[in-house]
CSV table of C-alpha atoms in Angstrom, one decimal:
chain,number,residue,atom,x,y,z
A,15,MET,CA,33.4,-8.9,13.9
A,16,SER,CA,31.7,-9.0,10.7
A,17,ALA,CA,28.1,-7.9,10.4
A,18,ASP,CA,27.5,-11.0,8.3
A,19,PRO,CA,26.4,-13.8,10.7
A,20,SER,CA,28.0,-16.3,8.4
A,21,GLU,CA,31.4,-14.9,9.3
A,22,ASP,CA,30.9,-14.8,13.1
A,23,THR,CA,33.6,-16.6,15.1
A,24,SER,CA,32.7,-15.3,18.6
A,25,GLU,CA,31.5,-17.9,21.1
A,26,ALA,CA,30.4,-18.3,24.6
A,27,ARG,CA,30.7,-21.8,26.3
A,28,PRO,CA,28.9,-21.9,29.7
A,29,ALA,CA,30.0,-24.8,32.0
A,30,GLY,CA,27.1,-26.6,33.5
A,31,ARG,CA,25.0,-23.5,34.1
A,32,GLY,CA,23.6,-22.3,30.9
A,33,ARG,CA,22.3,-19.0,32.5
A,34,GLY,CA,25.8,-17.6,32.7
A,35,ALA,CA,25.7,-17.3,29.0
A,36,THR,CA,23.9,-14.0,29.0
A,37,GLU,CA,24.0,-12.8,32.7
A,38,GLY,CA,24.1,-9.1,32.9
A,39,MET,CA,23.1,-8.4,29.4
A,40,SER,CA,21.5,-4.9,29.1
A,41,ALA,CA,18.0,-4.6,28.0
A,42,ASP,CA,19.2,-2.0,25.6
A,43,PRO,CA,21.5,-3.9,23.1
A,44,SER,CA,23.2,-0.6,22.0
A,45,GLU,CA,24.5,-0.3,25.7
A,46,ASP,CA,25.4,-4.0,26.1
A,47,THR,CA,29.0,-4.4,27.1
A,48,SER,CA,28.5,-7.5,29.4
A,49,GLU,CA,30.7,-10.5,29.4
A,50,ALA,CA,29.8,-14.0,30.2
A,51,ARG,CA,32.1,-15.7,32.6
A,52,PRO,CA,31.3,-19.4,32.6
A,53,ALA,CA,33.0,-21.5,35.3
A,54,GLY,CA,36.7,-22.1,34.7
A,55,ARG,CA,36.9,-19.7,31.6
A,56,GLY,CA,37.1,-16.2,32.9
A,57,ARG,CA,36.5,-13.1,30.8
A,58,GLY,CA,37.4,-14.6,27.5
A,59,ALA,CA,34.1,-16.3,26.9
A,60,THR,CA,32.4,-13.6,25.0
A,61,GLU,CA,35.4,-11.2,24.4
A,62,GLY,CA,35.1,-9.5,21.0
A,63,MET,CA,31.3,-9.4,21.0
A,64,SER,CA,30.2,-6.2,19.5
A,65,ALA,CA,28.0,-3.8,21.3
A,66,ASP,CA,26.2,-3.2,18.0
A,67,PRO,CA,23.3,-5.7,18.0
A,68,SER,CA,23.4,-5.8,14.2
A,69,GLU,CA,26.8,-7.4,14.6
A,70,ASP,CA,26.0,-9.7,17.4
A,71,THR,CA,26.0,-13.4,16.6
A,72,SER,CA,27.5,-14.7,19.8
A,73,GLU,CA,27.2,-18.4,20.7
A,74,ALA,CA,26.7,-20.3,23.9
A,75,ARG,CA,27.6,-23.9,24.4
A,76,PRO,CA,26.8,-26.2,27.3
A,77,ALA,CA,29.5,-27.8,29.4
A,78,GLY,CA,31.4,-30.8,28.0
A,79,ARG,CA,30.7,-30.1,24.3
A,80,GLY,CA,33.1,-27.3,23.4
A,81,ARG,CA,33.7,-26.1,19.8
A,82,GLY,CA,33.7,-29.6,18.4
A,83,ALA,CA,30.0,-29.9,19.1
A,84,THR,CA,29.1,-28.5,15.8
A,85,GLU,CA,32.3,-29.0,13.7
A,86,GLY,CA,31.4,-31.1,10.6
A,87,MET,CA,27.8,-31.5,11.9
A,88,SER,CA,25.4,-32.3,9.1
A,89,ALA,CA,22.4,-30.2,8.3
A,90,ASP,CA,20.4,-33.2,8.3
A,91,PRO,CA,19.6,-34.3,11.8
A,92,SER,CA,18.5,-37.7,10.6
A,93,ALA,CA,22.2,-38.4,9.7
A,94,GLU,CA,23.2,-37.9,13.3
A,95,SER,CA,23.3,-40.4,16.1
A,96,PRO,CA,20.1,-41.0,18.2
A,97,GLY,CA,19.2,-38.2,20.6
A,98,PHE,CA,20.9,-35.6,18.2
A,99,ARG,CA,19.7,-32.0,18.8
A,100,ALA,CA,20.6,-29.4,16.2
A,101,PRO,CA,22.2,-26.2,17.5
A,102,PHE,CA,19.8,-23.4,18.0
A,103,HIS,CA,19.9,-20.1,16.4
A,104,VAL,CA,18.0,-17.3,18.5
A,105,ILE,CA,17.0,-14.5,16.0
A,106,VAL,CA,16.0,-11.4,17.9
A,107,ASN,CA,14.3,-8.2,16.9
A,108,PRO,CA,16.0,-5.7,19.3
A,109,MET,CA,13.2,-3.1,18.9
A,110,ALA,CA,10.2,-5.5,19.6
A,111,GLY,CA,8.2,-4.8,22.6
A,112,GLY,CA,10.1,-1.7,23.7
A,113,GLY,CA,13.1,-3.8,24.6
A,114,ARG,CA,11.1,-6.8,25.9
A,115,ALA,CA,12.4,-9.0,23.0
A,116,VAL,CA,16.1,-8.4,24.2
A,117,ARG,CA,15.3,-9.5,27.8
A,118,ALA,CA,13.3,-12.4,26.5
A,119,ALA,CA,16.1,-13.6,24.3
A,120,ARG,CA,18.6,-13.6,27.3
A,121,GLU,CA,16.1,-15.9,29.2
A,122,VAL,CA,15.6,-18.0,26.0
A,123,VAL,CA,19.3,-18.6,25.6
A,124,ALA,CA,19.7,-19.3,29.3
A,125,ASP,CA,17.0,-21.8,29.3
A,126,LEU,CA,18.1,-23.6,26.1
A,127,CYS,CA,21.7,-23.8,27.6
A,128,ASP,CA,20.1,-25.4,30.7
A,129,MET,CA,18.6,-28.0,28.5
A,130,GLY,CA,21.9,-28.8,27.0
A,131,ALA,CA,21.6,-27.0,23.8
A,132,THR,CA,24.2,-25.2,21.8
A,133,VAL,CA,22.9,-21.7,21.0
A,134,ARG,CA,23.9,-18.8,18.7
A,135,THR,CA,22.3,-15.4,18.9
A,136,THR,CA,21.7,-12.7,16.2
A,137,PHE,CA,20.2,-9.3,16.7
A,138,SER,CA,18.6,-8.5,13.3
A,139,PRO,CA,19.6,-5.0,12.1
A,140,SER,CA,16.8,-4.6,9.6
A,141,ILE,CA,14.0,-6.5,7.7
A,142,ASP,CA,16.5,-6.3,4.7
A,143,ALA,CA,18.8,-8.6,6.5
A,144,ALA,CA,16.2,-11.4,7.2
A,145,ASP,CA,17.1,-13.4,4.1
A,146,GLY,CA,20.7,-13.6,4.8
A,147,ILE,CA,20.1,-14.5,8.4
A,148,VAL,CA,17.8,-17.4,7.6
A,149,GLU,CA,20.1,-18.6,4.7
A,150,THR,CA,23.0,-18.8,7.2
A,151,THR,CA,20.6,-20.7,9.7
A,152,ALA,CA,20.0,-23.3,7.0
A,153,GLU,CA,23.5,-23.6,5.9
A,154,ARG,CA,24.7,-24.2,9.5
A,155,GLY,CA,21.9,-26.9,10.2
A,156,GLU,CA,20.5,-24.8,13.1
A,157,GLN,CA,17.0,-24.8,14.7
A,158,ALA,CA,15.7,-21.3,14.4
A,159,VAL,CA,13.9,-19.4,17.4
A,160,VAL,CA,12.3,-16.2,16.4
A,161,VAL,CA,12.1,-13.7,19.4
A,162,GLY,CA,9.8,-10.8,18.5
A,163,GLY,CA,6.3,-9.9,17.4
A,164,ASP,CA,4.0,-10.6,14.5
A,165,GLY,CA,5.8,-8.1,12.2
A,166,PHE,CA,9.2,-9.6,12.8
A,167,VAL,CA,7.8,-13.2,12.3
A,168,SER,CA,6.3,-12.0,9.0
A,169,SER,CA,9.6,-10.4,7.9
A,170,LEU,CA,11.3,-13.8,8.2
A,171,ALA,CA,8.3,-15.9,6.9
A,172,GLY,CA,9.2,-15.7,3.3
A,173,SER,CA,12.7,-16.8,3.8
A,174,PHE,CA,11.7,-19.7,6.1
A,175,ALA,CA,9.1,-20.8,3.5
A,176,ALA,CA,11.5,-20.7,0.6
A,177,ARG,CA,13.9,-23.0,2.5
A,178,ARG,CA,11.3,-25.0,4.2
A,179,LEU,CA,13.0,-24.3,7.5
A,180,ALA,CA,11.2,-25.1,10.7
A,181,PHE,CA,11.3,-22.4,13.3
A,182,ALA,CA,9.9,-21.7,16.9
A,183,ILE,CA,8.4,-18.4,18.1
A,184,VAL,CA,8.9,-16.7,21.4
A,185,PRO,CA,6.3,-13.9,21.4
A,186,SER,CA,7.8,-10.6,22.5
A,187,GLY,CA,6.2,-7.8,20.5
A,188,ARG,CA,3.3,-5.7,21.2
A,189,GLY,CA,0.4,-7.9,19.8
A,190,ASN,CA,1.6,-11.3,19.5
A,191,ASP,CA,-1.6,-12.4,17.8
A,192,PHE,CA,-0.1,-15.0,15.5
A,193,ALA,CA,1.5,-16.7,18.6
A,194,ARG,CA,-1.9,-16.5,20.4
A,195,GLN,CA,-3.5,-18.4,17.4
A,196,LEU,CA,-1.0,-21.1,17.6
A,197,ALA,CA,-1.4,-21.5,21.3
A,198,ILE,CA,2.3,-20.6,21.9
A,199,PRO,CA,2.7,-19.8,25.6
A,200,ALA,CA,3.1,-16.1,26.5
A,201,ASN,CA,5.5,-17.0,29.2
A,202,VAL,CA,9.1,-16.8,27.9
A,203,HIS,CA,10.2,-20.0,29.9
A,204,ASP,CA,7.4,-22.1,28.6
A,205,ALA,CA,7.9,-20.8,25.1
A,206,ALA,CA,11.6,-21.7,25.4
A,207,ARG,CA,10.7,-25.2,26.4
A,208,LEU,CA,8.3,-25.5,23.4
A,209,ALA,CA,11.2,-24.3,21.2
A,210,PHE,CA,13.3,-27.2,22.5
A,211,SER,CA,10.7,-29.9,22.3
A,212,GLY,CA,8.0,-28.8,19.9
A,213,VAL,CA,6.8,-30.8,16.9
A,214,PRO,CA,7.3,-29.4,13.4
A,215,THR,CA,3.8,-28.5,12.2
A,216,PRO,CA,2.6,-27.2,8.8
A,217,VAL,CA,0.9,-23.7,9.1
A,218,ASP,CA,-0.7,-21.6,6.4
A,219,ALA,CA,0.6,-18.2,5.3
A,220,ILE,CA,-0.6,-15.3,3.0
A,221,ASP,CA,0.9,-14.1,-0.2
A,222,ALA,CA,0.0,-10.5,-0.1
A,223,GLY,CA,1.0,-8.8,-3.3
A,224,GLY,CA,4.1,-10.7,-3.4
A,225,THR,CA,5.0,-10.4,0.3
A,226,ILE,CA,4.5,-13.4,2.6
A,227,VAL,CA,2.8,-12.6,5.8
A,228,VAL,CA,1.5,-14.8,8.6
A,229,GLY,CA,-1.6,-13.2,10.4
A,230,SER,CA,-3.9,-11.2,8.3
A,231,VAL,CA,-4.2,-8.5,5.6
A,232,TYR,CA,-6.5,-5.6,6.4
A,233,ALA,CA,-7.4,-2.2,4.9
A,234,GLY,CA,-9.4,0.5,6.6
A,235,VAL,CA,-9.9,1.8,10.1
A,236,ASP,CA,-7.6,-1.0,11.4
A,237,SER,CA,-4.9,0.3,9.1
A,238,LEU,CA,-5.3,3.8,10.7
A,239,VAL,CA,-5.1,2.1,14.1
A,240,SER,CA,-1.8,0.3,13.2
A,241,SER,CA,-0.2,3.5,12.0
A,242,ILE,CA,-1.3,5.2,15.3
A,243,VAL,CA,0.3,2.3,17.3
A,244,ASN,CA,3.4,2.4,15.3
A,245,SER,CA,3.9,6.1,16.0
A,246,SER,CA,3.0,5.9,19.8
A,247,THR,CA,6.0,6.4,21.9
A,248,ARG,CA,4.5,7.8,25.0
A,249,LEU,CA,1.4,5.5,25.5
A,250,PRO,CA,1.8,2.6,27.9
A,251,PRO,CA,2.1,-0.5,25.8
A,252,ALA,CA,-1.0,-2.1,27.5
A,253,LEU,CA,-3.2,0.8,26.4
A,254,GLN,CA,-1.8,1.5,22.9
A,255,TYR,CA,-4.2,-0.7,20.9
A,256,GLN,CA,-7.3,0.3,23.0
A,257,LEU,CA,-6.6,4.0,22.7
A,258,ALA,CA,-5.5,3.8,19.0
A,259,SER,CA,-8.8,1.9,18.2
A,260,MET,CA,-10.9,4.6,19.7
A,261,ARG,CA,-9.0,7.3,17.8
A,262,GLY,CA,-9.2,5.3,14.7
A,263,LEU,CA,-12.9,4.6,15.0
A,264,LEU,CA,-13.7,8.4,15.5
A,265,GLY,CA,-11.3,9.6,12.8
A,266,PHE,CA,-11.8,7.1,10.0
A,267,ALA,CA,-14.4,8.1,7.2
A,268,PRO,CA,-16.2,5.1,5.7
A,269,ARG,CA,-15.1,4.1,2.1
A,270,ASN,CA,-16.8,2.3,-0.8
A,271,TYR,CA,-15.4,-1.2,-0.8
A,272,VAL,CA,-15.2,-3.9,-3.6
A,273,VAL,CA,-14.1,-7.2,-2.1
A,274,THR,CA,-13.7,-10.3,-4.3
A,275,VAL,CA,-13.4,-13.7,-2.6
A,276,ASP,CA,-12.5,-16.2,-5.2
A,277,SER,CA,-15.2,-15.7,-7.8
A,278,GLU,CA,-17.8,-13.8,-5.7
A,279,THR,CA,-17.8,-10.0,-5.4
A,280,TYR,CA,-19.2,-7.8,-2.4
A,281,GLU,CA,-19.8,-4.1,-2.6
A,282,TYR,CA,-20.5,-2.0,0.4
A,283,GLU,CA,-19.7,1.3,2.2
A,284,GLY,CA,-17.8,0.4,5.3
A,285,PHE,CA,-14.9,0.7,7.8
A,286,THR,CA,-12.6,-2.2,6.8
A,287,ALA,CA,-12.0,-5.4,5.1
A,288,ILE,CA,-10.0,-8.2,6.5
A,289,ALA,CA,-8.4,-11.3,4.9
A,290,ALA,CA,-7.6,-13.5,7.9
A,291,ASN,CA,-5.3,-16.5,8.1
A,292,SER,CA,-4.9,-16.1,11.9
A,293,GLY,CA,-8.2,-15.3,13.8
A,294,TYR,CA,-6.6,-12.7,16.0
A,295,TYR,CA,-5.3,-9.2,15.4
A,296,GLY,CA,-4.8,-5.9,17.2
A,297,LYS,CA,-3.6,-7.4,20.4
A,298,GLY,CA,-6.3,-9.9,21.2
A,299,MET,CA,-9.1,-8.9,19.0
A,300,HIS,CA,-10.8,-12.1,17.8
A,301,ILE,CA,-11.7,-10.7,14.5
A,302,ALA,CA,-12.2,-14.0,12.5
A,303,PRO,CA,-13.3,-16.4,15.2
A,304,GLU,CA,-13.6,-19.3,12.8
A,305,ALA,CA,-10.2,-18.8,11.1
A,306,SER,CA,-7.7,-21.7,11.0
A,307,VAL,CA,-4.0,-21.7,10.0
A,308,HIS,CA,-4.5,-25.4,9.0
A,309,ASP,CA,-7.4,-25.3,6.5
A,310,GLY,CA,-5.9,-23.7,3.4
A,311,LEU,CA,-8.5,-20.8,3.5
A,312,LEU,CA,-8.7,-17.2,4.3
A,313,ASP,CA,-11.6,-15.9,6.5
A,314,VAL,CA,-12.8,-12.7,5.2
A,315,VAL,CA,-14.5,-10.1,7.4
A,316,MET,CA,-16.2,-6.9,5.8
A,317,ILE,CA,-17.4,-4.4,8.4
A,318,GLY,CA,-20.1,-2.1,6.9
A,319,ALA,CA,-20.8,1.5,7.9
A,320,GLY,CA,-23.8,1.4,10.2
A,321,SER,CA,-24.1,3.9,13.2
A,322,ARG,CA,-20.7,4.9,14.2
A,323,MET,CA,-21.7,5.1,17.9
A,324,LYS,CA,-23.3,1.7,17.7
A,325,PHE,CA,-20.1,0.4,16.3
A,326,ILE,CA,-18.0,1.9,19.1
A,327,ARG,CA,-20.5,0.6,21.7
A,328,SER,CA,-20.3,-2.9,20.2
A,329,PHE,CA,-16.5,-2.8,19.9
A,330,PRO,CA,-15.9,-5.1,23.0
A,331,GLN,CA,-17.5,-7.8,21.0
A,332,VAL,CA,-14.6,-8.1,18.8
A,333,TYR,CA,-12.4,-9.3,21.7
A,334,LYS,CA,-15.1,-12.1,22.4
A,335,GLY,CA,-15.5,-12.9,18.7
A,336,THR,CA,-19.3,-12.3,18.9
A,337,HIS,CA,-19.3,-9.3,16.6
A,338,LEU,CA,-20.3,-11.4,13.4
A,339,GLN,CA,-23.8,-11.5,14.6
A,340,ASN,CA,-24.2,-7.7,13.8
A,341,PRO,CA,-26.1,-7.1,10.6
A,342,GLU,CA,-23.4,-4.6,9.3
A,343,ILE,CA,-20.8,-7.3,9.2
A,344,ARG,CA,-20.5,-9.9,6.6
A,345,SER,CA,-18.0,-12.8,6.3
A,346,ALA,CA,-16.9,-15.1,3.6
A,347,ARG,CA,-14.1,-17.7,3.1
A,348,GLY,CA,-12.0,-18.5,0.1
A,349,ARG,CA,-8.5,-19.0,-1.2
A,350,SER,CA,-7.9,-15.6,-2.9
A,351,VAL,CA,-9.1,-12.2,-1.8
A,352,ARG,CA,-9.0,-8.9,-3.7
A,353,ILE,CA,-9.6,-5.7,-1.6
A,354,GLU,CA,-10.4,-2.3,-3.5
A,355,ALA,CA,-11.1,1.1,-2.0
A,356,VAL,CA,-9.9,4.5,-2.8
A,357,GLY,CA,-7.6,6.3,-0.4
A,358,VAL,CA,-6.8,3.3,1.8
A,359,GLU,CA,-3.6,1.7,2.7
A,360,ALA,CA,-3.3,-2.0,3.4
A,361,TYR,CA,-1.5,-3.4,6.4
A,362,ALA,CA,-0.4,-6.9,7.4
A,363,ASP,CA,0.5,-7.9,11.0
A,364,GLY,CA,1.1,-4.3,12.0
A,365,GLU,CA,3.2,-3.2,9.1
A,366,PRO,CA,2.2,-1.3,5.9
A,367,LEU,CA,1.9,-3.1,2.6
A,368,GLY,CA,0.8,-0.3,0.2
A,369,ASP,CA,-2.2,1.4,-1.1
A,370,LEU,CA,-5.2,-0.6,-2.4
A,371,PRO,CA,-6.0,-2.5,-4.5
A,372,MET,CA,-4.4,-5.4,-2.7
A,373,SER,CA,-4.6,-9.2,-3.4
A,374,ALA,CA,-4.1,-11.9,-0.7
A,375,THR,CA,-3.7,-15.6,-1.5
A,376,VAL,CA,-3.5,-18.3,0.9
A,377,LEU,CA,-0.3,-20.5,0.9
A,378,PRO,CA,-1.4,-23.8,2.5
A,379,GLY,CA,1.2,-25.4,4.8
A,380,ALA,CA,3.9,-22.9,3.5
A,381,LEU,CA,5.5,-22.6,7.0
A,382,THR,CA,6.6,-25.2,9.6
A,383,VAL,CA,6.3,-24.0,13.2
A,384,LEU,CA,7.4,-26.0,16.4
A,385,LEU,CA,4.2,-26.5,18.2
A,386,ASN,CA,2.7,-28.7,21.0
A,387,GLU,CA,1.7,-32.0,19.7
A,388,ASP,CA,-1.6,-31.8,21.6
A,389,ARG,CA,-2.2,-28.1,20.9
A,390,PRO,CA,-5.7,-26.7,21.2
A,391,SER,CA,-7.9,-26.4,18.2
A,392,ASP,CA,-7.9,-23.0,16.2
A,393,HIS,CA,-11.3,-22.3,17.5
A,394,SER,CA,-10.9,-23.0,21.2
């Protein structure tokens, strides 16, 4: 099997069950040698599937549709008969959430098959493969479903934006803050149902020095926290951000910041500067409680260097979104932000961007995400 998804010919066609498409799949994709055995087909349903997740682009098809279900299918759903559903392409980060994404993908494929969908699955081998994966999705007229965390969604965002391709998110990473902002269910089965029936909705993104990201750009103590989390292999996932935050707060020396929001400049000694599209980061910290992904603006939060111990004591306020009342914290709103400080690396959505200075510009409605039509407001 080729590592190029566009060359994949392997298929699984469950008969009237859906869940059989991925039964027995190992949580570790590198160890996966399972075979789907849908009714009446025997072992041949997924024979030839590579154990290397970078090459896995297996397909599952509901009963009664077979290979003909997508032959000659138009990439434009409006050209099909009433009730047409595009085939789904489940794109998985096999490293996300310590293996949770692989397990979640198994459930998503099963649920979509149960709902009558045709499903293809790709385990992304690297960020560099993102553009080719999305290009193939667009060429095949598929509906994309991204299974992973904020960093994985960001790695695909530029390719989705360039092709104006709608996608769904099944949150399966460590933080899942962008999904939290979008009110996407944390429950895998609820997220799968939303992927099947969600409404295409314009959502803002950020151009961060030429890289498109979805949640926020930040530079300071939170960069150190992200670095600690990314290197944590022994800490329980539930405690990673909390413990890393304490280590970061104790170990980060305040810097002199210059932050320009549109045409207004702020100078201060502080711990960080955040340009937020999404209000959440750091696994549930409501850092920018008034941020909206639909207003064409970035919310900027600048945390000055008051008493370190006071900052640590008031840290729980960040989860409640009540921290902006502290005098050491200033906020602003604008379309473009430039952050400058010496010796600080900028991060976005848990991944490193590069050393400051860094500019961030909002991209209004750049993404199209499948969401609930009656979703809660950004600030609920």
